[in-house]
Amino acid sequence: MSTFTTNPVSLHTLLQRCEQGDIKLPDFQRNWVWDEYRIRSLIASLSQAFPVGALMTLKSSGKTFTPRSIQGAPAIADATTESELLLDGQQRMTSLYQALIRQAPIEKINVFYYFNIEKSLDDSVDREDAIEPFPSDRVLRTNFGKDVVLDLSTPEKEYENLRFPLNKIFDHESWQEGFWDYWEDNKPKRQVLKSFREKIVDSFRRYQVPVISLDKSTTNEAVCLVFEKVNTGGKALDAFELITAMFAGKGFKLREDWAQRAAALKKFRALEKIAPTDFLQGIALLYSKAQRDAAAGSEDRRPPVSATRNALLALPVEAYQAHADRLQLGFERAAKFLHTQRIYRSFDLPYQSQIVPLAAILASLGDRWEHEQPKQHVRTWYWCGVFGELYGSAAESRFAKDLVEVLAWIEGGLEPSTLKDTSVRASRIRELRSRGSAAYKGVNALLMKSGATDFRSGQDYDHAVFFDESVDIHHIFPRDWCEQQLLPANLFDSIVNKTPLSAKTNRTLGGVAPSKYLHRLETAKPPVDPGNLDAYLRSHAIEPDRLRADDFHGFFAARLDGLLDLIDNATKRPALRDVPPPADAAAAIHPEATPPLDPEDEAEAGAENAALADDAALLSEVR
């Protein structure tokens, strides 16, 4: 439960509090990023007494979040310990502080702002055009700095040219005295300044800003939610940043700790895209499960296992410290497990999110992971998650169920929900065309795992061959040939017509009929023995006779059945083998009437193939 108040506060008071350190930023706030145009637009709005939005602050003792001063504030601001934290309004308040209070050039853009007094009094001139930036020496030059256009480097030159410095807006009297002395005998000029003060200066001095102030009872979860709701124009707040700020208040440097762990984990190519929030979710799983296990004999309701955002925000620093090393080992074991499943790169991961419960499960198993029974259970669970396509959304709730249920299953309990929820249909496998699909990537990995060997070399796609030979997924019936035969793209671009091959082998195949490229392989130097070649094809679930006869539809039906056998074996679940469309009907579809090729298919493949040369150089680091 939290309470808040809403009060108007003068702009000058707010800016003074920023300078004194009475208003600071919570450490999770990102840096000030506004550009010259947005600052000038904000100042123009204030000068016309237009509303520029409310601020939101949090009353905090500094024990929950580590505060930092507004950018550009003097060092004395850092010494203030009792501050209100600015949740919404950082960009506006920092911009105004730098332009109106700070007696130095505005950082980043290195300018001073001036009001052109005459233009600001002319209603036909856009107010933004009356606000002029000058370089840090206050001299405007042209011709590569050779010619002076306007010099405002002294107060007297400001008076002479009727330019008012914005950082004197709240100290107008002292500047006005100098102006009157300078134009002592010129009443029209003095009247111009009087009009400027009434129209422009007084707008700033009277300006009130609505401030919503949250009290100290506001929870961390509410702070995070409120921050995201009111910062809709910026990037969503990452839970890691908020937790970093909370842990800093306890004296623990989470960002530095994570940087060291990330460097160790990202030596594994499959873990390249591990995010700090992934690691925190793993910590939340281990911590909440430990809490639940500790309450096993209690009459009270056992706490849930959770990896939701709220669970992350409720993590005590002690939980992180207690579980981080074990979880890091779990992630390393997860990478090694993925290698055994022929998943070597993060690009080839069916689901990035599934690594989180995988790492938590392996961390929880400890040395038991070396036994075959837990490995078999984890393999089955993993492939059910992939081919059941169960990690595409609302994954956090499945994380928790999987951790509890898979560990219980290994101990002799019931099958996990992920296994029960898995249902694979032949029609779904047939329609897979996007390289971004989890099941698409899963089929590719299963083929390599099941012993698929290269058509040309007969090599197994182990870790070394995969990178050294630039293995990727390619068409079996080449696209050029398929298009010449007027075959529909929704068939020839299906995963059923694709398989992992080395880059050199794919170039050898070219765009000709399979019968021709098989003959090319058998007559190459060195030649591939026809009997061996048939064995290589069968290792890819390909019927050699169908390929040699250029029988696309017969090949397609038989290969689909072979891929389903692989999936059945991996998931321990029989696929629903619905009847495929008649070959004649499929052949009658003109390719122009079929869906266009998924752009991810070729664009991503091109990007990855370009990177494979670098992959080979990194191989020695992973071995």
XYZ file of C-alpha atoms in Angstrom:
623
model
C 0.000 0.000 0.000
C 1.348 3.437 -0.845
C 0.076 6.997 -0.724
C 0.880 10.070 -2.766
C 0.270 13.788 -2.820
C 0.003 16.184 -5.749
C 1.114 19.775 -5.300
C 2.189 22.601 -7.597
C 5.764 23.703 -6.927
C 7.492 26.708 -8.464
C 9.981 25.858 -11.207
C 12.649 27.948 -9.516
C 12.255 26.030 -6.253
C 12.546 22.684 -8.040
C 15.709 23.734 -9.861
C 17.243 25.056 -6.646
C 16.509 21.732 -4.961
C 18.252 19.938 -7.823
C 21.317 22.128 -7.298
C 21.316 21.519 -3.539
C 20.856 17.750 -3.917
C 17.375 17.736 -2.339
C 16.143 16.201 -5.605
C 18.234 13.434 -7.115
C 17.841 10.553 -9.524
C 17.552 6.890 -8.577
C 20.578 5.032 -9.902
C 18.447 2.954 -12.277
C 17.568 6.073 -14.266
C 19.356 6.217 -17.595
C 21.518 9.139 -18.608
C 20.310 12.514 -19.805
C 20.028 12.349 -23.603
C 18.009 15.327 -24.850
C 19.363 17.179 -27.871
C 19.507 20.889 -28.653
C 16.169 20.919 -30.473
C 14.195 19.349 -27.609
C 15.788 21.639 -25.015
C 14.973 24.724 -27.052
C 11.393 23.536 -27.602
C 10.926 23.005 -23.852
C 12.227 26.484 -23.036
C 9.940 28.022 -25.650
C 6.921 26.280 -24.078
C 7.791 27.548 -20.607
C 8.258 31.094 -21.873
C 4.682 30.995 -23.121
C 3.368 29.415 -19.889
C 2.390 26.247 -21.710
C 2.066 23.060 -19.613
C 5.049 20.712 -19.951
C 3.802 17.819 -17.829
C 3.982 16.750 -14.211
C 6.972 15.413 -12.313
C 6.888 12.345 -10.113
C 9.113 11.928 -7.075
C 9.649 9.263 -4.443
C 10.430 10.119 -0.849
C 13.358 7.879 0.021
C 15.931 7.628 2.782
C 18.489 6.330 0.295
C 18.508 2.851 1.822
C 16.588 1.195 -1.009
C 17.978 2.938 -4.073
C 21.342 4.564 -4.545
C 20.738 8.216 -5.551
C 22.831 10.320 -7.900
C 22.728 14.029 -8.560
C 21.206 15.725 -11.575
C 23.843 15.927 -14.303
C 25.784 19.164 -14.008
C 24.885 19.806 -10.354
C 27.780 20.974 -8.114
C 29.728 18.515 -5.967
C 27.961 19.738 -2.823
C 24.745 18.142 -4.124
C 26.288 14.684 -3.714
C 26.721 15.237 0.023
C 22.965 15.476 0.679
C 21.671 12.191 2.070
C 17.955 12.926 2.491
C 16.607 13.415 -1.030
C 13.496 12.927 -3.084
C 14.117 10.702 -6.064
C 12.909 11.915 -9.432
C 11.055 9.046 -11.139
C 9.589 11.028 -14.012
C 10.990 14.263 -15.403
C 14.732 13.647 -15.545
C 15.144 14.848 -19.131
C 13.100 18.009 -18.522
C 14.651 18.927 -15.174
C 18.223 18.240 -16.266
C 17.725 20.279 -19.434
C 16.223 23.204 -17.513
C 18.840 23.061 -14.786
C 21.634 23.169 -17.346
C 20.037 25.974 -19.358
C 18.575 28.197 -16.610
C 20.662 27.676 -13.460
C 24.101 26.336 -14.313
C 26.591 29.118 -15.010
C 28.501 27.096 -17.574
C 27.834 25.826 -21.109
C 25.191 23.149 -21.428
C 26.919 19.781 -21.416
C 26.893 17.592 -24.540
C 25.982 20.467 -26.871
C 28.447 22.965 -25.296
C 26.337 26.107 -25.791
C 24.755 28.974 -23.878
C 21.195 29.968 -24.743
C 20.124 33.584 -25.274
C 16.789 35.225 -25.825
C 16.798 37.610 -28.763
C 14.785 40.240 -26.897
C 13.308 41.932 -29.935
C 12.271 38.665 -31.594
C 10.738 37.359 -28.390
C 8.467 40.415 -28.242
C 7.397 40.017 -31.859
C 4.260 37.840 -31.960
C 4.860 37.040 -35.632
C 8.120 35.239 -34.741
C 8.001 31.634 -33.584
C 9.208 31.602 -29.998
C 11.788 28.884 -30.713
C 13.370 31.173 -33.307
C 13.862 33.791 -30.578
C 16.038 31.375 -28.574
C 19.585 31.373 -29.926
C 22.481 29.056 -29.048
C 25.971 30.515 -28.744
C 29.241 28.572 -28.422
C 31.038 28.359 -25.085
C 33.080 31.550 -25.736
C 29.808 33.367 -26.591
C 31.143 34.472 -29.973
C 29.276 33.439 -33.117
C 31.605 33.017 -36.104
C 31.403 32.024 -39.736
C 33.823 31.272 -42.577
C 35.450 28.448 -40.579
C 35.839 30.687 -37.539
C 37.537 33.553 -39.324
C 34.685 36.080 -39.338
C 32.813 37.233 -36.209
C 29.066 37.473 -36.724
C 28.055 38.395 -33.168
C 30.127 38.770 -29.996
C 28.395 38.400 -26.605
C 31.496 37.656 -24.602
C 30.877 40.493 -22.077
C 27.712 41.783 -20.364
C 28.121 45.087 -22.166
C 27.979 43.324 -25.544
C 24.867 41.474 -24.397
C 23.251 44.828 -23.500
C 24.310 46.387 -26.767
C 22.910 43.564 -28.914
C 19.728 43.066 -26.861
C 20.529 39.444 -26.030
C 19.428 38.075 -22.670
C 21.302 35.032 -21.250
C 18.886 32.326 -20.105
C 21.021 31.380 -17.123
C 20.181 34.813 -15.662
C 16.435 34.245 -15.807
C 16.164 33.826 -12.017
C 18.743 36.559 -11.361
C 17.189 39.060 -13.684
C 17.572 42.061 -11.359
C 21.382 42.105 -11.411
C 21.471 41.814 -15.206
C 18.752 44.471 -15.514
C 20.734 46.963 -13.423
C 23.667 46.624 -15.780
C 21.367 47.024 -18.780
C 19.822 50.214 -17.369
C 23.215 51.685 -16.650
C 24.334 50.879 -20.179
C 21.216 52.413 -21.745
C 20.814 55.141 -19.095
C 19.816 57.816 -21.578
C 17.806 55.582 -23.919
C 14.245 55.232 -22.674
C 13.033 53.153 -25.651
C 15.652 50.488 -24.914
C 14.756 50.490 -21.227
C 11.077 50.097 -22.171
C 11.959 47.111 -24.382
C 13.575 45.389 -21.396
C 10.550 46.185 -19.219
C 8.255 44.574 -21.772
C 10.589 41.567 -22.023
C 10.551 41.128 -18.260
C 6.755 41.223 -18.099
C 6.204 38.913 -21.063
C 9.059 36.432 -20.782
C 10.966 36.603 -17.503
C 7.886 36.677 -15.320
C 6.537 33.577 -17.110
C 9.492 31.609 -15.753
C 9.369 33.154 -12.301
C 5.662 32.410 -11.887
C 5.750 28.976 -13.494
C 4.327 26.156 -11.337
C 5.005 22.469 -12.017
C 2.603 19.755 -10.785
C 4.575 17.288 -8.635
C 3.218 13.859 -7.700
C 5.118 12.718 -4.625
C 5.053 9.044 -3.616
C 5.744 8.331 0.031
C 8.274 5.928 1.561
C 5.747 3.105 1.832
C 5.785 2.623 -1.956
C 7.128 -0.865 -2.734
C 10.015 -1.551 -5.103
C 7.616 -3.346 -7.427
C 5.342 -0.302 -7.527
C 8.297 2.003 -8.190
C 9.310 -0.109 -11.148
C 5.779 -0.258 -12.540
C 5.172 3.452 -12.054
C 8.498 4.300 -13.659
C 7.654 2.312 -16.779
C 4.126 3.692 -17.040
C 5.233 7.299 -16.908
C 8.302 6.822 -19.111
C 6.398 5.618 -22.156
C 8.598 7.630 -24.500
C 11.787 5.908 -23.441
C 13.186 2.419 -23.246
C 11.421 0.129 -20.780
C 13.135 -0.135 -17.435
C 15.193 -3.291 -17.160
C 14.752 -5.133 -13.857
C 18.513 -5.622 -13.755
C 19.047 -1.858 -13.542
C 16.574 -1.484 -10.721
C 18.061 -4.413 -8.786
C 21.548 -3.030 -9.391
C 20.457 0.186 -7.676
C 18.855 -1.695 -4.777
C 21.895 -3.923 -4.253
C 24.176 -0.884 -4.389
C 22.318 0.444 -1.374
C 23.439 -2.734 0.412
C 27.044 -2.292 -0.658
C 27.026 -4.973 -3.394
C 28.138 -4.072 -6.944
C 25.884 -6.249 -9.059
C 26.953 -4.778 -12.386
C 30.610 -5.609 -11.778
C 29.783 -9.095 -10.537
C 27.635 -9.806 -13.588
C 30.293 -8.487 -15.982
C 32.757 -11.098 -14.708
C 30.214 -13.910 -14.919
C 29.038 -12.830 -18.371
C 32.604 -12.863 -19.688
C 33.004 -16.456 -18.486
C 29.637 -17.622 -19.841
C 29.951 -15.995 -23.242
C 33.012 -18.072 -24.041
C 30.370 -20.639 -24.964
C 28.883 -19.656 -28.313
C 25.454 -20.976 -27.311
C 25.385 -18.487 -24.414
C 26.361 -15.375 -26.363
C 22.957 -13.758 -25.913
C 22.541 -14.477 -22.217
C 21.181 -11.295 -20.641
C 21.618 -10.229 -17.021
C 17.861 -10.604 -16.505
C 18.162 -14.261 -17.620
C 20.676 -14.814 -14.841
C 18.473 -13.031 -12.307
C 15.522 -15.192 -13.315
C 17.659 -18.251 -12.619
C 18.555 -16.841 -9.199
C 14.872 -16.180 -8.462
C 14.006 -19.777 -9.394
C 16.669 -21.272 -7.137
C 15.910 -18.911 -4.267
C 12.118 -19.312 -4.367
C 12.421 -23.097 -4.658
C 14.744 -23.153 -1.641
C 12.168 -21.080 0.252
C 9.420 -23.469 -0.795
C 11.453 -26.550 0.189
C 12.245 -25.021 3.583
C 8.512 -24.606 4.241
C 7.695 -28.208 3.251
C 6.749 -29.248 6.800
C 4.994 -26.024 7.704
C 1.255 -25.726 8.132
C 1.370 -22.346 6.431
C 0.844 -22.058 2.698
C 4.115 -22.829 0.943
C 5.541 -19.895 -1.057
C 5.426 -20.315 -4.840
C 8.439 -20.904 -7.060
C 8.613 -17.900 -9.342
C 10.750 -16.054 -11.873
C 8.338 -13.212 -12.564
C 9.359 -9.579 -12.526
C 7.992 -9.147 -9.029
C 10.001 -12.142 -7.850
C 13.155 -10.542 -9.258
C 12.438 -7.225 -7.572
C 11.906 -8.976 -4.238
C 15.304 -10.715 -4.352
C 17.484 -9.923 -1.341
C 21.153 -9.419 -2.075
C 21.896 -12.447 0.126
C 19.910 -14.667 -2.260
C 22.033 -13.562 -5.186
C 25.249 -14.145 -3.299
C 24.099 -17.573 -2.095
C 23.069 -18.953 -5.498
C 25.152 -17.111 -8.134
C 28.114 -19.504 -8.264
C 25.882 -22.571 -8.457
C 23.756 -20.997 -11.184
C 26.806 -20.009 -13.215
C 27.864 -23.660 -13.154
C 24.319 -24.557 -14.237
C 24.598 -22.278 -17.278
C 27.986 -23.758 -18.178
C 26.509 -27.263 -17.962
C 23.582 -26.082 -20.085
C 25.999 -24.970 -22.822
C 27.744 -28.346 -22.735
C 24.386 -30.113 -22.844
C 23.399 -28.065 -25.902
C 26.665 -29.056 -27.576
C 25.716 -32.735 -27.143
C 22.423 -31.896 -28.879
C 24.374 -30.289 -31.740
C 23.341 -26.750 -30.822
C 26.547 -24.755 -30.939
C 25.535 -21.123 -31.490
C 22.991 -18.809 -29.902
C 21.676 -18.245 -33.447
C 20.687 -21.922 -33.579
C 18.953 -22.022 -30.192
C 15.305 -22.956 -30.648
C 14.354 -20.866 -27.596
C 16.696 -18.456 -25.854
C 14.321 -18.398 -22.872
C 14.465 -22.159 -22.295
C 18.091 -21.876 -21.169
C 16.907 -20.301 -17.904
C 15.022 -23.308 -16.505
C 17.596 -25.639 -18.089
C 20.401 -23.934 -16.165
C 18.342 -23.905 -12.949
C 17.575 -27.628 -13.307
C 21.227 -28.511 -13.923
C 22.338 -26.290 -11.038
C 19.859 -28.066 -8.754
C 20.969 -31.545 -9.832
C 24.574 -30.943 -8.856
C 26.748 -34.045 -9.321
C 23.680 -36.154 -10.135
C 23.819 -34.585 -13.589
C 26.606 -37.050 -14.410
C 24.157 -40.000 -14.238
C 22.397 -41.215 -17.365
C 18.840 -41.242 -15.984
C 18.717 -37.486 -15.211
C 20.334 -36.765 -18.586
C 17.682 -38.763 -20.429
C 14.872 -37.025 -18.563
C 16.335 -33.587 -19.265
C 16.804 -34.437 -22.959
C 13.178 -35.502 -23.290
C 11.916 -32.439 -21.440
C 14.083 -30.135 -23.562
C 12.886 -31.458 -26.907
C 9.268 -31.451 -25.767
C 9.642 -27.753 -24.997
C 11.073 -27.188 -28.486
C 8.648 -29.209 -30.594
C 5.678 -28.432 -28.387
C 6.622 -24.784 -29.101
C 5.904 -23.989 -25.473
C 8.381 -21.202 -24.776
C 7.115 -18.586 -27.191
C 5.134 -16.529 -24.646
C 4.311 -16.336 -20.929
C 7.491 -18.320 -20.339
C 8.054 -17.255 -16.719
C 5.211 -19.386 -15.368
C 6.527 -22.397 -17.285
C 10.040 -21.793 -15.898
C 8.784 -22.385 -12.376
C 6.644 -25.410 -13.243
C 9.485 -27.017 -15.168
C 12.028 -26.575 -12.386
C 9.735 -28.177 -9.803
C 8.220 -30.844 -12.045
C 11.362 -31.985 -13.880
C 13.281 -32.419 -10.617
C 10.328 -34.324 -9.111
C 10.119 -36.500 -12.257
C 13.798 -37.385 -11.949
C 13.037 -38.450 -8.389
C 10.333 -40.825 -9.628
C 7.376 -38.455 -9.779
C 4.852 -37.749 -12.520
C 5.747 -36.505 -15.987
C 6.101 -32.689 -16.186
C 3.385 -30.550 -17.744
C 5.708 -29.695 -20.611
C 5.687 -33.330 -21.732
C 1.926 -33.610 -21.337
C 1.353 -30.349 -23.222
C 3.471 -31.394 -26.207
C 1.603 -32.275 -29.367
C 3.376 -32.405 -32.738
C 1.394 -32.477 -35.968
C 2.811 -33.495 -39.326
C 1.114 -30.467 -40.902
C 3.043 -28.148 -38.577
C 6.419 -29.667 -39.505
C 5.487 -29.536 -43.186
C 4.781 -25.784 -43.015
C 7.984 -24.755 -41.185
C 9.826 -22.229 -43.363
C 11.135 -19.528 -41.015
C 14.632 -19.782 -39.590
C 13.289 -17.992 -36.519
C 10.964 -20.871 -35.665
C 11.943 -23.000 -32.671
C 10.767 -26.217 -34.316
C 12.642 -25.355 -37.547
C 15.876 -24.970 -35.620
C 15.029 -28.077 -33.633
C 14.749 -30.245 -36.759
C 18.139 -29.016 -37.964
C 19.775 -29.854 -34.626
C 18.087 -33.264 -34.398
C 19.380 -34.236 -37.845
C 22.945 -33.491 -36.783
C 22.431 -35.177 -33.414
C 21.029 -38.316 -35.062
C 24.213 -38.812 -37.084
C 23.663 -36.883 -40.316
C 26.912 -36.846 -42.290
C 28.023 -34.534 -45.068
C 27.064 -35.637 -48.592
C 30.579 -35.001 -49.916
C 32.963 -35.764 -47.051
C 30.905 -38.167 -44.957
C 31.964 -36.255 -41.849
C 29.809 -36.143 -38.759
C 28.829 -32.610 -37.772
C 30.682 -32.439 -34.502
C 31.779 -29.130 -33.004
C 35.005 -28.918 -35.004
C 33.452 -29.817 -38.369
C 30.480 -27.517 -37.800
C 32.689 -24.439 -37.539
C 35.633 -25.483 -39.733
C 33.362 -26.481 -42.632
C 30.838 -23.638 -42.200
C 27.865 -25.977 -41.819
C 24.441 -24.439 -42.340
C 20.996 -25.541 -43.477
C 20.420 -25.752 -47.247
C 17.891 -26.991 -49.802
C 18.003 -30.649 -50.855
C 16.038 -30.076 -54.067
C 17.693 -26.755 -55.038
C 15.460 -23.732 -55.204
C 16.396 -22.874 -58.802
C 15.373 -26.339 -59.962
C 12.141 -26.212 -57.929
C 11.155 -22.867 -59.407
C 11.831 -24.191 -62.928
C 9.473 -27.077 -62.169
C 6.839 -24.588 -60.930
C 6.805 -26.197 -57.512
C 5.142 -24.077 -54.797
C 7.450 -22.221 -52.403
C 5.454 -23.394 -49.401
C 6.766 -26.895 -50.211
C 10.293 -26.448 -51.506
C 11.159 -23.880 -48.803
C 9.827 -26.154 -46.061
C 12.216 -27.623 -43.506
C 11.308 -30.978 -45.076
C 13.370 -29.962 -48.124
C 16.320 -28.651 -46.113
C 19.215 -30.254 -44.322
C 22.583 -29.321 -42.761
C 25.460 -29.260 -45.260
C 28.933 -27.780 -45.375
C 29.423 -24.647 -47.452
C 31.689 -26.468 -49.915
C 29.186 -29.285 -50.414
C 26.360 -26.816 -51.001
C 28.431 -25.077 -53.680
C 29.067 -28.455 -55.324
C 25.355 -29.175 -55.470
C 24.558 -25.918 -57.237
C 21.054 -25.338 -58.622
C 20.636 -28.500 -60.694
C 18.422 -31.561 -60.301
C 19.434 -33.930 -57.481
C 20.210 -36.707 -59.993
C 22.781 -34.416 -61.601
C 24.482 -33.252 -58.421
C 24.639 -36.826 -57.100
C 26.378 -37.851 -60.311
C 28.688 -34.849 -59.867
C 29.623 -36.074 -56.370
C 30.242 -39.628 -57.606
C 32.560 -38.449 -60.385
C 34.362 -35.716 -58.434
C 38.034 -35.848 -57.455
C 38.112 -37.640 -55.120
C 34.853 -39.416 -56.017
C 32.205 -40.390 -53.486
C 31.406 -44.104 -53.579
C 27.710 -44.565 -54.570
C 27.122 -46.981 -51.709
C 28.621 -44.550 -49.221
C 26.666 -41.686 -50.743
C 23.401 -43.583 -50.253
C 24.348 -44.104 -46.601
C 25.107 -40.395 -46.208
C 21.688 -39.543 -47.658
C 19.888 -41.972 -45.358
C 21.613 -40.353 -42.368
C 19.599 -37.234 -43.314
C 16.322 -39.211 -43.457
C 16.443 -39.040 -47.259
C 15.422 -41.954 -49.504
C 18.266 -42.172 -52.105
C 16.049 -43.679 -54.838
C 13.601 -40.750 -54.640
C 16.458 -38.280 -54.938
C 18.104 -40.079 -57.870
C 14.750 -40.134 -59.679
C 14.184 -36.397 -59.054
C 10.859 -37.408 -57.470
C 10.169 -34.352 -55.333
C 6.742 -35.351 -54.041
C 7.741 -38.918 -53.240
C 10.859 -37.599 -51.527
C 8.847 -35.021 -49.600
C 6.351 -37.500 -48.193
C 9.042 -40.009 -47.187
C 11.280 -37.336 -45.639
C 8.437 -35.843 -43.623
C 7.788 -39.312 -42.222
C 11.486 -39.702 -41.400
C 11.649 -36.346 -39.628
C 8.595 -37.248 -37.579
C 10.375 -40.452 -36.512
C 13.290 -38.329 -35.230
C 10.916 -36.048 -33.336
C 9.009 -38.999 -31.881
C 12.264 -40.436 -30.563
C 13.403 -37.114 -29.067
C 10.112 -36.213 -27.370
C 8.964 -39.775 -26.549
C 5.628 -38.643 -27.981
C 3.986 -39.960 -31.195
C 3.316 -37.185 -33.681
C -0.124 -36.766 -35.220
C 0.544 -37.934 -38.762
C -2.246 -36.256 -40.625
C -2.585 -36.920 -44.341
C -0.420 -34.649 -46.562
C -1.979 -32.799 -49.503
C -2.173 -34.792 -52.764
C 0.953 -34.468 -54.881
C -1.009 -33.453 -57.971
C -2.816 -30.683 -56.094
C 0.432 -29.349 -54.702
C 2.106 -29.457 -58.103
C -0.744 -27.497 -59.643
C -0.113 -24.484 -57.424
C 1.859 -21.840 -59.265
C 4.668 -20.354 -57.136
C 3.334 -16.830 -57.668
C 0.196 -17.826 -55.763
C 2.114 -19.110 -52.759
C 3.280 -17.052 -49.782
C 6.545 -15.170 -50.372
C 9.754 -16.546 -48.932
C 10.164 -15.580 -45.304
C 12.836 -12.827 -45.324
C 14.386 -14.286 -42.175
C 15.251 -17.417 -44.123
C 17.836 -15.931 -46.468
C 18.739 -12.702 -44.662
C 19.686 -14.464 -41.453
C 21.486 -17.209 -43.325
C 23.584 -14.652 -45.161
C 24.537 -12.890 -41.939
C 25.472 -16.149 -40.267
C 27.483 -17.464 -43.218
C 29.469 -14.239 -43.245
C 30.279 -14.773 -39.583
C 31.259 -18.423 -39.870
C 34.785 -17.565 -40.979
C 35.251 -15.809 -37.639
C 33.707 -18.774 -35.829
C 36.511 -21.085 -36.878
C 39.071 -18.745 -35.341
C 37.190 -18.876 -32.048
C 36.981 -22.656 -32.049
C 40.146 -23.201 -30.058
C 38.771 -21.104 -27.181
C 35.777 -23.378 -26.738
C 37.456 -26.758 -27.183
